[in-house]
Short mmCIF file of C-alpha atoms (C1' of nucleotides) in Angstrom, two decimals:
data_model
loop_
_atom_site.label_atom_id
_atom_site.label_comp_id
_atom_site.label_asym_id
_atom_site.label_seq_id
_atom_site.Cartn_x
_atom_site.Cartn_y
_atom_site.Cartn_z
CA MET A 636 298.87 138.05 169.97
CA GLU A 637 295.49 137.13 172.20
CA THR A 638 296.16 134.80 175.75
CA ALA A 639 294.16 131.50 174.42
CA ILE A 640 292.84 131.72 178.02
CA ASP A 641 291.14 135.34 177.19
CA THR A 642 289.68 134.08 173.52
CA ARG A 643 288.44 130.61 174.79
CA GLN A 644 286.05 132.71 177.36
CA LYS A 645 284.78 135.82 174.64
CA PHE A 646 284.36 132.43 172.56
CA ILE A 647 282.69 130.91 175.03
CA GLU A 648 280.55 134.54 175.68
CA ALA A 649 279.51 134.66 172.60
CA ALA A 650 278.45 130.69 171.90
CA LEU A 651 276.37 131.24 174.63
CA ARG A 652 274.59 134.10 173.13
CA LEU A 653 274.07 131.87 169.48
CA PHE A 654 272.92 129.15 171.68
CA ALA A 655 270.78 130.30 173.95
CA ASP A 656 269.04 132.58 171.13
CA LYS A 657 268.70 129.71 168.46
CA GLY A 658 269.64 126.23 170.13
CA PHE A 659 272.37 124.06 169.09
CA TYR A 660 271.62 123.28 165.84
CA GLY A 661 270.72 126.34 165.26
CA ALA A 662 273.79 128.34 165.61
CA SER A 663 276.76 127.80 163.38
CA MET A 664 281.06 127.47 164.19
CA ASP A 665 280.52 130.05 161.52
CA GLN A 666 278.61 133.05 163.63
CA ILE A 667 279.99 132.36 166.43
CA ALA A 668 283.58 132.61 165.56
CA GLY A 669 282.44 135.40 163.47
CA GLU A 670 280.73 138.02 166.86
CA LEU A 671 284.80 137.68 167.38
CA ASP A 672 285.39 138.62 163.87
CA MET A 673 287.54 135.26 163.52
CA THR A 674 287.90 132.02 161.25
CA LYS A 675 285.80 129.27 162.30
CA GLN A 676 289.26 127.57 162.35
CA ALA A 677 289.83 129.53 165.52
CA LEU A 678 287.37 128.76 167.22
CA ILE A 679 287.80 124.65 165.97
CA HIS A 680 291.52 125.42 167.20
CA HIS A 681 289.98 125.75 171.00
CA PHE A 682 287.61 123.52 171.38
CA GLY A 683 287.99 120.61 168.56
CA THR A 684 284.01 120.53 168.14
CA LYS A 685 281.28 121.81 168.27
CA GLU A 686 279.88 119.27 170.67
CA LYS A 687 282.84 119.89 172.78
CA LEU A 688 281.93 123.92 172.62
CA TYR A 689 278.65 123.41 173.84
CA ARG A 690 279.96 121.80 176.87
CA ALA A 691 282.73 123.98 177.81
CA VAL A 692 279.19 126.75 177.82
CA LEU A 693 277.12 124.38 179.68
CA ALA A 694 279.74 123.51 182.22
CA GLN A 695 280.13 127.29 182.79
CA ILE A 696 276.39 127.75 182.79
CA SER A 697 276.42 125.10 185.42
CA GLU A 698 279.21 125.77 187.46
CA ARG A 699 277.60 129.96 187.17
CA LEU A 700 274.62 129.26 188.72
CA LEU A 701 275.77 125.81 191.23
CA LYS A 702 277.38 129.10 192.86
CA GLN A 703 274.97 131.45 193.25
CA VAL A 704 272.76 128.68 194.88
CA ASN A 705 275.42 127.98 197.04
CA ASN A 706 276.56 131.42 197.95
CA GLN A 707 275.09 131.66 201.42
CA GLN A 708 275.03 134.90 202.48
CA ALA A 709 276.45 136.52 205.58
CA ASP A 710 273.12 138.43 206.25
CA SER A 711 270.74 135.29 205.65
CA GLY A 712 270.62 134.70 209.60
CA ALA A 713 269.83 130.69 209.97
CA SER A 714 271.34 128.78 207.73
CA GLY A 715 270.02 125.53 206.65
CA LYS A 716 266.12 126.67 207.36
CA ASN A 717 266.02 129.79 204.97
CA ALA A 718 268.97 128.36 202.78
CA PHE A 719 266.43 127.15 200.44
CA ALA A 720 263.83 130.25 200.73
CA ASP A 721 267.61 132.56 199.87
CA ALA A 722 268.60 130.25 196.77
CA ILE A 723 265.33 129.91 195.02
CA GLN A 724 265.18 134.25 195.28
CA ARG A 725 269.26 134.60 193.95
CA LEU A 726 268.29 132.12 191.83
CA PHE A 727 265.42 134.27 190.58
CA GLU A 728 268.21 137.53 190.51
CA HIS A 729 270.70 135.37 188.64
CA THR A 730 268.05 134.79 185.72
CA LEU A 731 266.90 138.10 185.48
CA THR A 732 271.06 139.30 185.03
CA TYR A 733 271.71 136.21 183.07
CA ALA A 734 269.02 136.29 180.75
CA ASP A 735 270.89 133.75 178.19
CA ASP A 736 271.88 131.59 181.18
CA THR A 737 268.09 131.10 181.73
CA GLN A 738 267.26 130.14 177.67
CA LEU A 739 270.16 127.59 177.59
CA LEU A 740 268.89 125.93 180.50
CA MET A 741 265.26 126.14 179.25
CA ARG A 742 266.90 124.37 176.00
CA GLU A 743 268.43 122.11 177.69
CA LEU A 744 266.32 120.49 179.90
CA LEU A 745 263.97 120.26 176.75
CA ASP A 746 266.74 118.52 175.20
CA ASN A 747 268.09 116.07 177.78
CA LYS A 748 264.92 113.82 176.93
CA ARG A 749 267.11 112.80 174.18
CA ARG A 750 270.27 112.51 175.49
CA ALA A 751 269.72 111.56 178.19
CA ALA A 752 270.06 107.89 176.96
CA GLN A 753 273.51 108.81 175.62
CA ALA A 754 275.21 110.94 177.92
CA GLU A 755 277.90 110.45 180.23
CA VAL A 756 277.42 113.40 182.64
CA TRP A 757 274.49 115.75 182.26
CA TYR A 758 276.49 119.05 183.53
CA LEU A 759 273.18 119.99 184.98
CA ARG A 760 272.77 117.40 187.50
CA PRO A 761 274.81 119.28 190.53
CA PHE A 762 272.63 121.99 190.36
CA LEU A 763 269.74 120.62 190.58
CA GLU A 764 271.15 117.89 192.78
CA GLU A 765 272.13 120.92 195.23
CA LEU A 766 268.86 123.03 195.02
CA ARG A 767 267.04 119.25 195.94
CA ARG A 768 269.00 119.00 199.02
CA LEU A 769 268.91 122.81 200.01
CA LEU A 770 264.58 121.99 199.65
CA MET A 771 265.46 118.77 202.14
CA GLN A 772 267.48 120.65 204.93
CA THR A 773 264.05 122.77 205.71
CA PRO A 774 261.84 121.37 208.76
CA ALA A 775 258.45 120.38 206.15
CA TRP A 776 260.38 118.53 203.80
CA ALA A 777 262.86 116.58 205.28
CA GLN A 778 261.20 113.64 205.48
CA ALA A 779 260.12 113.71 202.20
CA ASP A 780 260.66 111.47 199.20
CA GLU A 781 263.87 112.83 196.90
CA ALA A 782 261.62 112.72 193.84
CA GLN A 783 258.89 114.58 195.49
CA ALA A 784 261.71 117.26 196.50
CA ALA A 785 263.32 116.89 192.98
CA ALA A 786 259.47 117.43 191.33
CA GLN A 787 259.06 120.60 193.71
CA VAL A 788 262.56 121.88 192.56
CA TYR A 789 261.28 121.19 188.53
CA ASN A 790 258.15 123.27 189.46
CA LEU A 791 259.90 126.45 191.31
CA LEU A 792 262.54 126.63 188.37
CA GLY A 793 259.57 126.56 186.30
CA ALA A 794 258.04 129.41 187.47
CA ILE A 795 261.10 131.33 187.33
CA ASN A 796 261.95 130.61 183.52
CA TYR A 797 258.53 130.79 182.97
CA PHE A 798 258.58 134.27 183.84
CA ALA A 799 261.92 135.44 182.77
CA VAL A 800 261.55 133.42 179.32
CA SER A 801 258.30 135.25 179.04
CA THR A 802 258.82 138.53 179.95
CA THR A 803 259.58 139.66 176.04
CA THR A 804 256.44 138.43 174.95
CA LEU A 805 253.72 140.22 177.64
CA GLU A 806 256.18 143.31 177.27
CA GLN A 807 254.75 142.74 173.47
CA MET A 808 251.15 141.67 174.99
CA TYR A 809 250.91 144.48 177.51
CA SER A 810 253.22 147.05 178.04
CA ALA A 811 257.45 147.46 179.25
CA ARG A 812 255.32 149.03 182.89
CA HIS A 813 253.54 146.11 183.55
CA VAL A 814 256.21 143.49 183.20
CA ALA A 815 258.35 146.28 185.19
CA ALA A 816 255.27 145.61 187.73
CA LEU A 817 255.46 141.73 187.61
CA ARG A 818 258.77 141.92 188.33
CA ALA A 819 258.29 143.70 191.65
CA GLU A 820 255.98 141.46 192.80
CA PHE A 821 257.27 138.26 191.70
CA PRO A 822 259.81 137.60 194.97
CA GLN A 823 256.64 137.34 196.87
CA ARG A 824 254.80 135.42 195.02
CA LEU A 825 257.67 133.18 194.46
CA HIS A 826 258.59 132.72 198.35
CA ARG A 827 254.56 132.04 199.30
CA LEU A 828 255.54 129.05 195.76
CA ALA A 829 258.45 128.05 197.99
CA GLN A 830 256.73 127.24 201.32
CA THR A 831 254.26 125.02 199.60
CA PRO A 832 254.63 121.88 201.71
CA PRO A 833 254.70 118.21 199.81
CA ASP A 834 251.49 115.94 199.60
CA MET B 1015 246.59 108.09 145.13
CA GLU B 1016 246.35 109.47 148.17
CA THR B 1017 243.98 112.19 149.35
CA ALA B 1018 246.49 115.57 149.89
CA ILE B 1019 244.23 115.91 153.40
CA ASP B 1020 245.36 112.62 154.31
CA THR B 1021 249.14 113.42 153.47
CA ARG B 1022 249.15 116.51 154.65
CA GLN B 1023 247.65 115.63 158.02
CA LYS B 1024 250.39 112.80 158.33
CA PHE B 1025 253.50 115.20 157.38
CA ILE B 1026 251.73 117.61 159.93
CA GLU B 1027 252.15 114.44 162.27
CA ALA B 1028 256.02 113.57 161.28
CA ALA B 1029 256.58 116.99 161.67
CA LEU B 1030 255.17 117.92 165.01
CA ARG B 1031 257.19 114.61 166.41
CA LEU B 1032 260.88 115.67 164.75
CA PHE B 1033 260.17 119.60 165.65
CA ALA B 1034 259.16 118.62 169.28
CA ASP B 1035 262.16 116.34 169.69
CA LYS B 1036 264.68 118.70 168.13
CA GLY B 1037 263.70 121.52 167.61
CA PHE B 1038 263.08 123.91 164.30
CA TYR B 1039 266.28 124.20 163.39
CA GLY B 1040 267.41 120.62 163.92
CA ALA B 1041 264.59 118.66 162.03
CA SER B 1042 265.22 118.94 158.19
CA MET B 1043 262.35 118.21 155.26
CA ASP B 1044 264.47 115.54 154.53
CA GLN B 1045 263.95 113.65 157.46
CA ILE B 1046 259.95 114.37 158.15
CA ALA B 1047 259.06 113.51 154.42
CA GLY B 1048 261.49 110.39 155.50
CA GLU B 1049 258.84 109.24 158.46
CA LEU B 1050 256.15 108.49 155.78
CA ASP B 1051 258.34 107.27 153.36
CA MET B 1052 258.62 110.24 150.94
CA THR B 1053 261.09 112.66 149.04
CA LYS B 1054 261.29 116.20 150.47
CA GLN B 1055 259.88 117.95 147.72
CA ALA B 1056 256.55 116.01 147.89
CA LEU B 1057 256.97 117.96 151.22
CA ILE B 1058 257.53 121.43 149.60
CA HIS B 1059 254.67 120.39 147.50
CA HIS B 1060 252.08 120.28 150.16
CA PHE B 1061 254.07 123.08 152.58
CA GLY B 1062 255.52 125.56 150.03
CA THR B 1063 258.54 126.27 152.38
CA LYS B 1064 259.62 124.86 156.09
CA GLU B 1065 258.49 127.88 157.65
CA LYS B 1066 254.77 127.40 156.13
CA LEU B 1067 255.06 123.89 157.57
CA TYR B 1068 256.21 124.57 160.95
CA ARG B 1069 253.01 127.40 161.20
CA ALA B 1070 251.40 124.19 160.16
CA VAL B 1071 252.15 122.35 162.66
CA LEU B 1072 251.46 125.22 165.36
CA ALA B 1073 248.59 126.19 164.03
CA GLN B 1074 247.34 122.47 165.27
CA ILE B 1075 248.78 122.43 168.73
CA SER B 1076 247.06 125.86 168.92
CA GLU B 1077 243.60 125.08 168.42
CA ARG B 1078 244.09 121.18 170.00
CA LEU B 1079 245.09 123.16 172.92
CA LEU B 1080 242.26 125.86 172.35
CA LYS B 1081 239.65 122.80 172.26
CA GLN B 1082 240.88 121.52 175.56
CA VAL B 1083 240.68 124.90 177.13
CA ASN B 1084 237.26 125.40 175.92
CA ASN B 1085 235.65 122.29 176.46
CA GLN B 1086 233.45 122.38 179.41
CA GLN B 1087 232.50 118.74 180.65
CA ALA B 1088 228.59 118.48 181.19
CA ASP B 1089 230.05 117.86 185.05
CA SER B 1090 231.85 120.55 185.72
CA GLY B 1091 228.56 122.13 188.10
CA ALA B 1092 228.60 125.90 188.17
CA SER B 1093 230.72 127.18 184.98
CA GLY B 1094 232.38 130.27 185.85
CA LYS B 1095 233.61 130.20 189.22
CA ASN B 1096 235.60 126.83 188.43
CA ALA B 1097 236.18 126.73 184.49
CA PHE B 1098 239.41 128.17 185.35
CA ALA B 1099 240.50 125.18 187.27
CA ASP B 1100 239.13 122.16 185.08
CA ALA B 1101 240.80 124.40 182.20
CA ILE B 1102 244.39 123.72 183.68
CA GLN B 1103 243.38 119.49 185.34
CA ARG B 1104 242.41 118.80 181.20
CA LEU B 1105 245.62 120.96 180.27
CA PHE B 1106 247.39 118.56 182.90
CA GLU B 1107 245.83 115.56 181.39
CA HIS B 1108 246.08 117.08 177.34
CA THR B 1109 250.08 117.23 178.61
CA LEU B 1110 250.25 113.37 179.25
CA THR B 1111 248.47 112.43 176.47
CA TYR B 1112 250.46 114.64 173.48
CA ALA B 1113 253.56 114.84 175.03
CA ASP B 1114 254.93 116.70 171.68
CA ASP B 1115 252.40 119.52 172.44
CA THR B 1116 253.89 120.03 175.08
CA GLN B 1117 257.39 119.89 173.92
CA LEU B 1118 257.14 122.08 170.99
CA LEU B 1119 255.01 124.77 172.89
CA MET B 1120 258.04 125.00 175.37
CA ARG B 1121 260.28 125.13 172.45
CA GLU B 1122 257.79 128.23 171.15
CA LEU B 1123 258.06 130.47 173.96
CA LEU B 1124 261.79 130.37 173.82
CA ASP B 1125 261.80 131.45 170.26
CA ASN B 1126 259.08 134.03 170.72
CA LYS B 1127 261.49 136.00 172.25
CA ARG B 1128 263.36 136.01 168.99
CA ARG B 1129 260.31 135.64 166.86
CA ALA B 1130 258.10 138.07 168.58
CA ALA B 1131 259.49 141.08 166.62
CA GLN B 1132 259.18 139.92 163.17
CA ALA B 1133 255.71 138.10 163.70
CA GLU B 1134 252.62 139.10 162.56
CA VAL B 1135 250.63 136.42 164.25
CA TRP B 1136 251.62 134.18 167.45
CA TYR B 1137 249.69 130.93 166.98
CA LEU B 1138 249.97 130.66 170.75
CA ARG B 1139 248.22 133.90 171.65
CA PRO B 1140 244.74 133.18 171.55
CA PHE B 1141 245.17 130.34 173.75
CA LEU B 1142 246.98 131.88 176.28
CA GLU B 1143 244.29 134.58 176.13
CA GLU B 1144 241.82 132.09 176.53
CA LEU B 1145 243.61 130.63 179.54
CA ARG B 1146 243.89 134.37 181.05
CA ARG B 1147 240.01 134.81 180.42
CA LEU B 1148 238.75 132.36 182.62
CA LEU B 1149 241.38 132.69 185.18
CA MET B 1150 240.20 136.61 185.00
CA GLN B 1151 236.47 134.67 185.77
CA THR B 1152 237.31 133.61 188.89
CA PRO B 1153 236.12 136.08 192.32
CA ALA B 1154 239.45 136.66 193.14
CA TRP B 1155 240.90 137.06 189.97
CA ALA B 1156 238.34 139.48 188.50
CA GLN B 1157 239.88 142.90 189.78
CA ALA B 1158 243.27 141.87 189.19
CA ASP B 1159 245.35 143.71 186.59
CA GLU B 1160 245.51 141.72 182.87
CA ALA B 1161 249.51 141.40 183.01
CA GLN B 1162 249.29 139.88 186.15
CA ALA B 1163 246.69 137.20 185.02
CA ALA B 1164 248.84 136.25 182.58
CA ALA B 1165 251.57 136.20 184.70
CA GLN B 1166 249.79 133.54 187.35
CA VAL B 1167 249.14 131.56 183.86
CA TYR B 1168 252.70 131.94 183.00
CA ASN B 1169 253.45 130.55 186.11
CA LEU B 1170 250.73 127.28 186.22
CA LEU B 1171 251.75 126.17 182.47
CA GLY B 1172 255.76 126.62 183.70
CA ALA B 1173 254.59 124.25 186.37
CA ILE B 1174 252.44 121.48 184.23
CA ASN B 1175 255.53 122.02 181.21
CA TYR B 1176 258.37 121.30 183.28
CA PHE B 1177 256.41 118.62 185.08
CA ALA B 1178 255.82 116.96 181.70
CA VAL B 1179 259.13 117.34 180.22
CA SER B 1180 261.17 116.59 183.25
CA THR B 1181 259.35 113.41 183.89
CA THR B 1182 262.51 111.27 181.67
CA THR B 1183 265.20 113.18 183.40
CA LEU B 1184 263.33 112.58 187.15
CA GLU B 1185 263.00 108.75 185.34
CA GLN B 1186 267.50 108.51 185.18
CA MET B 1187 267.74 109.77 188.25
CA TYR B 1188 265.46 108.65 190.39
CA SER B 1189 262.83 105.66 189.53
CA ALA B 1190 259.56 105.23 186.77
CA ARG B 1191 258.03 104.31 190.03
CA HIS B 1192 259.01 106.98 191.94
CA VAL B 1193 258.04 109.25 189.11
CA ALA B 1194 254.69 107.53 188.37
CA ALA B 1195 253.58 108.13 191.63
CA LEU B 1196 254.04 111.53 191.91
CA ARG B 1197 251.77 111.91 188.59
CA ALA B 1198 249.54 110.68 190.69
CA GLU B 1199 249.75 113.61 193.29
CA PHE B 1200 249.86 116.33 190.53
CA PRO B 1201 246.73 116.91 190.29
CA GLN B 1202 246.27 117.48 193.69
CA ARG B 1203 249.36 120.19 194.18
CA LEU B 1204 248.34 121.66 190.05
CA HIS B 1205 245.00 122.71 192.45
CA ARG B 1206 246.82 124.08 194.46
CA LEU B 1207 248.76 126.16 192.90
CA ALA B 1208 245.73 126.95 190.95
CA GLN B 1209 244.31 128.72 193.90
CA THR B 1210 247.08 131.42 194.63
CA PRO B 1211 245.21 134.71 194.49
CA PRO B 1212 246.88 137.46 193.23
CA ASP B 1213 249.55 139.99 195.19
"C1'" DA C 369 238.73 109.22 124.14
"C1'" DC C 370 240.83 113.51 125.07
"C1'" DT C 371 242.10 116.79 128.18
"C1'" DT C 372 243.39 118.68 133.11
"C1'" DT C 373 244.58 118.19 137.45
"C1'" DT C 374 246.07 115.94 141.40
"C1'" DG C 375 250.03 113.79 143.85
"C1'" DC C 376 254.47 113.10 143.66
"C1'" DT C 377 259.65 112.09 141.96
"C1'" DT C 378 264.13 112.73 139.73
"C1'" DA C 379 267.18 115.49 138.51
"C1'" DC C 380 269.28 119.76 140.08
"C1'" DC C 381 271.71 124.02 142.43
"C1'" DA C 382 273.87 127.02 145.40
"C1'" DA C 383 274.77 127.58 150.19
"C1'" DC C 384 275.86 126.30 154.15
"C1'" DT C 385 277.35 122.49 157.14
"C1'" DG C 386 281.51 120.99 160.65
"C1'" DG C 387 285.96 119.43 160.53
"C1'" DT C 388 290.91 118.69 158.10
"C1'" DA C 389 295.16 119.55 156.78
"C1'" DA C 390 298.89 122.77 155.98
"C1'" DG C 391 300.81 127.07 156.47
"C1'" DC C 392 302.35 131.68 158.14
"C1'" DT C 393 303.40 134.75 162.21
"C1'" DG C 394 304.84 137.11 166.05
"C1'" DT C 395 306.19 135.78 171.13
"C1'" DC C 396 309.56 133.74 174.16
"C1'" DA C 397 313.13 130.68 175.83
"C1'" DA C 398 317.55 128.66 174.92
"C1'" DT D 1445 320.20 134.08 166.07
"C1'" DT D 1446 317.89 130.09 166.09
"C1'" DG D 1447 314.19 126.82 167.16
"C1'" DA D 1448 310.20 125.70 169.13
"C1'" DC D 1449 305.53 126.38 170.04
"C1'" DA D 1450 301.06 128.91 170.48
"C1'" DG D 1451 297.60 131.55 168.01
"C1'" DC D 1452 295.54 131.66 164.29
"C1'" DT D 1453 294.30 131.79 158.87
"C1'" DT D 1454 293.46 130.33 154.23
"C1'" DA D 1455 292.83 126.18 151.37
"C1'" DC D 1456 289.56 122.44 150.95
"C1'" DC D 1457 286.68 118.39 151.34
"C1'" DA D 1458 282.80 115.78 151.80
"C1'" DG D 1459 278.15 115.75 153.41
"C1'" DT D 1460 273.24 118.42 153.99
"C1'" DT D 1461 270.65 122.10 153.59
"C1'" DG D 1462 265.93 124.42 152.04
"C1'" DG D 1463 264.32 125.01 147.64
"C1'" DT D 1464 263.62 125.54 141.85
"C1'" DA D 1465 261.80 123.25 137.78
"C1'" DA D 1466 259.79 119.83 135.11
"C1'" DG D 1467 258.36 115.48 134.15
"C1'" DC D 1468 254.90 111.40 134.43
"C1'" DA D 1469 251.56 108.58 136.35
"C1'" DA D 1470 246.87 107.72 138.34
"C1'" DA D 1471 242.88 109.40 138.91
"C1'" DA D 1472 238.90 112.38 137.49
"C1'" DG D 1473 236.81 115.57 134.54
"C1'" DT D 1474 234.18 116.63 130.21
#
DNA sequence: ACTTTTGCTTACCAACTGGTAAGCTGTCAA
DNA sequence: TTGACAGCTTACCAGTTGGTAAGCAAAAGT
């Protein structure tokens, strides 16, 4: 017998892949369960409903992103001042490593427009708020408006995520070599964007 | 009897709304047809399959976006040099007016990752290529790599679209007044971003 | 006046959706 | 050895999915 925790985790990973790829409605319980060669009732046994499974996936992504943002490295030097720029760079790295996280994060931002009204808790909020907090610790943004800082965070996320998601398309339109070069240059570009002061 | 062309157009508009809101799989033929108080068979009669309906919607969006980008205003002064910056500003305006276009454009960029392999024609490509062309007409980008220019276009699109899509969420987290202020400032922010030179 | 075409509807379908209920099997504690 | 329980499966369900086939009434062509 497999331990419940292992199976749960494997289900969450399979669900993440399929939700990222096809969206909430596009991925069926049957398909997700099939990834582990199990029946969908096993999946329902562990999570209750599809909605709850989706939330479990989202919770894990949010936790992973938050960890990435908060994980201040020892060599980061002065915390506070550079903490935001470092967090953004780590987020970019994370985005390349965990492509599915990015894909699902973007889908969730889109769907939240509709969900926002009825959702009790929005899992991505702590992650976004933490980024905004870090930004407002930098001297340039200390006096800025909260919403303004949040907008800057969204802008940077947009740049990072669009780059990550578009690589497949760019590789098709140009070449894998070109895109690899862009990837190498992107941290510098991102650094410049992150330095943009408030209006 | 309604003329076929009118009905087709109304169907496309209804489909755009629902596809933007819930995605391809989330919106059903029955719902879309219901928006016009018709049966789904009327919809199938006009478009054949759901896939073809979706493509018709995408084609119209692409056409509208391309028109917006190419529509050089008389007061634009020197074409060529400012054409790109103007196009980006018009795109931002368009994004606010036609929110559903933006929503579906983002969904399509996400889905294209999977579609790219099998798709014969990608409807958004002419639009993206035209933007890249305009960017490369500016002095700063004339010598740049094509893929690099495309990446810059994606960056700007990311900033614009993320702002547009996040307004609902931002309004919930902060206030409508704050977000309105951000909207007013955004063109300047966008102008600065558009001036970013290549690496 | 007639036929043809256009723009739909009703009737129907197999496949699939998420979910319930009940049972079966290996593991582990008493 | 027995009982409880965890981790599944089979059986089943009503509702929905995209799609086919056939028909029907109004308009248009001749």
